[in-house]
Amino acid sequence: MLVSIIIANYNYGKYLGRCIRSCMNQSLSERDYEIILVDDFSNDNSIKIANEYSKFINFKIIKNAKNLGVAISANKGFKAAKGKFVVRVDSDDYVTREFLNILSYYLLEYPEILSVSCDYYLVDEKEKKIRKVSSKENPVSCGIMYNKTKLLKLGAYNKTFKHREEEELRIRIGKKYETHHLNIPLYRYRMHASNKTKDIDYQTVYKDKIGFLNFSSNYKKIKSREKKLKKNIIAIIPARGGSKRLKNKNMLKIWGKPMIYWTINEAKKSSYIKNVYVSSENTKIINYAKNCGAKIIKRKKSLSGDKVFKMSVIADAIKKISKYSKPSLVLSLQANSPNISHRDIDKAIEQLIKFNRNEIISVDENYNQNGAIRAMKASSVFQKSLSTDCGFIVTNIADIHTSSDIKKLKKMINNRQ
């Protein structure tokens, strides 16, 4: 078996038939691929719809006895898969006839890589194309085919994650592998009101590649939107005390000052950020951050472990801040990236506002997410996944975790004024 398609479904009976038909209508021989539907305890007509396609020779249905979430459901599919390669197709999306053929051929040609992604079209409920999206524009993309053995060795999705499981996986992948990209739109990503993570105002979706927008026809609307988004921009810097590889990493001295100083200082230099917050449980970090002019979000112990996802910390901080101040945009800035620049911070903010993106993330030259800068509309903080309407800025920002990382960084000392 060459490829296994995994469809994790919950209450998308309305779209499920279209999804399954597109997966069955592949140019790849039927004996070379299978379809595994993992139904996450749906209470609509999903199972009835799925049973209509049971005649397909390699179609399997796995029924969860209770609702487990997409991460666990997808992992079940990966483990049950017989294919050399695995690919997820969301149950409300669909794919083109050459989807499996092209992606699997690429992985066969390059056996050393883990994954390959393709471009895709955003489509509306009636399957009308809205715009083409490059997988390079969106480092967390859809229509990604993986080498199953390598994926399972990485642990696949983190089952403790109730949301943003795809993003967390891609961050882990980026530390070890480079995802290859094909500029062929083989996937169709359906936008519809019942899916909150796909809820984008169609009137504001620009129709060409990043860098183009017709400002003249919508000038008043754009100016109004810019004003609202610039109203209360804040930065949150997560900085816990415990760190395994480098002890007290965030307070380690770089260029004569604790590492966290540089991120706080650059955030304060931003032309747009009104308040800088540091989220920490550590007294030493809290006191130092206060002296640097940052406001403090006291982090509870349950959010201070080394396995806690950064976005959980950001969401916790936003909930606390929103009790007395409603942020319009949120910047997540990394404390262990001392060569972060206020120019890059402002560039991320400007791109988000100008192109009306939901999020802008910083990536390295290989388009892997480096975690240093993340600009978000406040509402995007609580989305289930990194928004498909996500842009990026390419930066050369360090990510300090080991002593060798510090040695590399010290070579840049002459660039720091």
XYZ file of C-alpha atoms in Angstrom, residues 72-264:
193
model
C -6.344 11.775 18.886
C -8.689 10.913 16.014
C -6.054 11.673 13.370
C -3.416 9.710 15.309
C -5.767 6.706 15.349
C -5.908 6.937 11.583
C -2.131 7.211 11.238
C -1.582 4.121 13.400
C -4.196 2.104 11.498
C -2.754 3.153 8.134
C -1.147 0.539 5.884
C 0.356 3.084 3.510
C 4.003 4.105 3.245
C 2.765 7.708 3.183
C -0.139 9.358 5.006
C -2.098 12.528 4.284
C -4.985 14.214 6.067
C -7.980 15.620 4.239
C -10.452 17.593 6.356
C -13.983 16.239 6.043
C -15.324 19.594 4.815
C -12.611 19.930 2.143
C -11.875 18.017 -1.067
C -8.943 17.265 -3.365
C -8.164 17.090 -7.087
C -7.773 13.874 -9.076
C -3.936 14.070 -9.183
C -3.553 14.873 -5.467
C -2.172 11.493 -4.347
C -0.279 10.723 -7.543
C 1.822 13.891 -7.553
C 2.582 14.106 -3.823
C 3.438 10.408 -3.433
C 5.667 10.490 -6.527
C 7.614 13.377 -4.993
C 8.144 11.530 -1.705
C 9.300 8.443 -3.601
C 11.812 10.587 -5.494
C 13.113 12.182 -2.269
C 13.018 9.432 0.403
C 15.137 11.443 2.839
C 12.458 14.091 3.457
C 9.534 13.835 5.860
C 6.811 15.783 4.095
C 5.676 17.684 1.031
C 2.885 20.239 0.767
C 0.980 21.661 -2.180
C -0.720 24.939 -3.022
C -4.476 25.121 -2.582
C -7.542 27.148 -3.458
C -9.855 28.699 -0.919
C -13.395 27.945 -2.099
C -16.795 29.023 -0.820
C -19.741 26.784 0.089
C -20.696 26.503 -3.592
C -17.106 25.549 -4.486
C -16.430 28.847 -6.230
C -12.730 29.703 -6.067
C -11.902 32.690 -3.861
C -8.139 32.759 -4.260
C -5.087 30.582 -4.666
C -2.809 30.182 -1.653
C 0.840 29.191 -1.843
C 1.953 26.606 0.700
C 5.129 28.670 1.060
C 3.052 31.652 2.141
C 1.550 29.527 4.903
C 4.169 27.449 6.766
C 1.317 25.686 8.547
C -0.564 24.514 5.511
C -3.069 21.858 4.422
C -2.697 19.012 1.947
C 0.577 17.807 3.480
C 1.726 14.252 2.770
C 4.058 12.618 5.302
C 6.393 9.657 5.399
C 4.417 7.584 7.924
C 7.405 5.965 9.664
C 9.163 9.294 10.200
C 5.929 10.950 11.351
C 5.179 8.264 13.937
C 8.765 8.459 15.227
C 8.118 12.144 15.913
C 5.005 11.148 17.848
C 2.496 12.506 15.293
C 0.021 14.919 16.923
C 0.395 15.746 20.604
C -2.718 14.114 22.071
C -2.809 16.568 24.997
C -3.642 19.374 22.586
C -7.336 20.143 22.228
C -6.565 22.761 19.566
C -3.695 24.008 17.369
C -2.433 20.432 17.025
C -1.267 20.992 13.424
C 0.748 24.040 14.383
C 2.455 22.275 17.297
C 3.392 19.368 15.022
C 4.823 21.674 12.367
C 6.978 23.442 14.963
C 8.465 20.072 15.986
C 8.950 19.084 12.359
C 10.719 22.369 11.586
C 13.402 21.632 14.189
C 14.484 18.470 12.365
C 13.148 18.490 8.809
C 12.469 20.882 5.968
C 9.017 20.611 4.386
C 9.154 20.715 0.591
C 6.570 22.699 -1.360
C 4.963 22.095 -4.749
C 3.451 25.082 -6.540
C 0.480 23.056 -7.756
C -3.007 23.704 -6.278
C -4.127 20.133 -5.542
C -6.243 20.842 -2.445
C -9.526 22.736 -2.010
C -10.025 24.416 1.357
C -13.691 25.159 1.927
C -14.697 28.372 3.724
C -18.009 28.235 5.551
C -19.693 29.910 8.492
C -20.001 26.765 10.628
C -16.234 26.388 10.903
C -14.835 29.099 13.173
C -11.234 28.584 12.066
C -12.267 29.311 8.468
C -14.490 32.268 9.275
C -13.062 35.034 7.075
C -14.936 38.009 5.674
C -14.931 37.242 1.942
C -15.070 40.963 1.080
C -11.664 41.489 2.676
C -9.899 38.425 1.262
C -7.442 39.726 -1.306
C -7.487 37.717 -4.509
C -3.860 37.610 -5.588
C -0.572 36.765 -3.909
C 0.691 38.614 -0.852
C 1.777 42.090 -1.786
C -1.307 43.081 -3.772
C -4.467 44.829 -2.644
C -6.651 47.348 -4.388
C -6.729 50.138 -1.826
C -8.529 52.709 -3.952
C -11.954 51.037 -4.149
C -12.097 50.226 -0.438
C -10.160 53.174 0.971
C -12.654 54.181 3.664
C -13.174 50.609 4.813
C -9.433 49.972 4.976
C -8.732 53.160 6.930
C -11.480 52.312 9.399
C -10.082 48.807 9.845
C -6.538 50.127 10.328
C -7.724 52.548 12.996
C -9.469 49.772 14.926
C -6.519 47.397 14.714
C -4.012 50.038 15.842
C -6.184 51.075 18.794
C -4.586 48.875 21.467
C -1.637 46.764 20.311
C 0.106 44.824 23.064
C 3.107 42.506 23.301
C 3.274 39.429 25.518
C 6.628 37.825 26.312
C 6.352 34.357 27.896
C 9.361 33.782 30.175
C 9.317 30.936 32.670
C 12.056 30.287 35.194
C 12.625 26.600 34.569
C 14.655 25.551 31.541
C 16.336 22.170 31.096
C 19.109 22.700 28.560
C 20.261 26.158 29.667
C 19.618 26.867 33.330
C 17.840 30.201 33.921
C 18.013 30.761 30.166
C 15.893 33.915 30.059
C 18.156 35.650 32.595
C 21.382 34.496 30.957
C 23.603 37.454 30.082
C 23.968 38.263 26.390
C 25.845 41.418 25.361
C 26.148 42.283 29.054
C 22.424 42.096 29.881
C 19.913 39.318 30.701
C 18.561 37.788 27.504
C 14.983 38.903 28.188
C 16.126 42.548 28.302
C 16.625 42.684 24.548
C 13.117 41.491 23.698
C 11.506 43.888 26.191
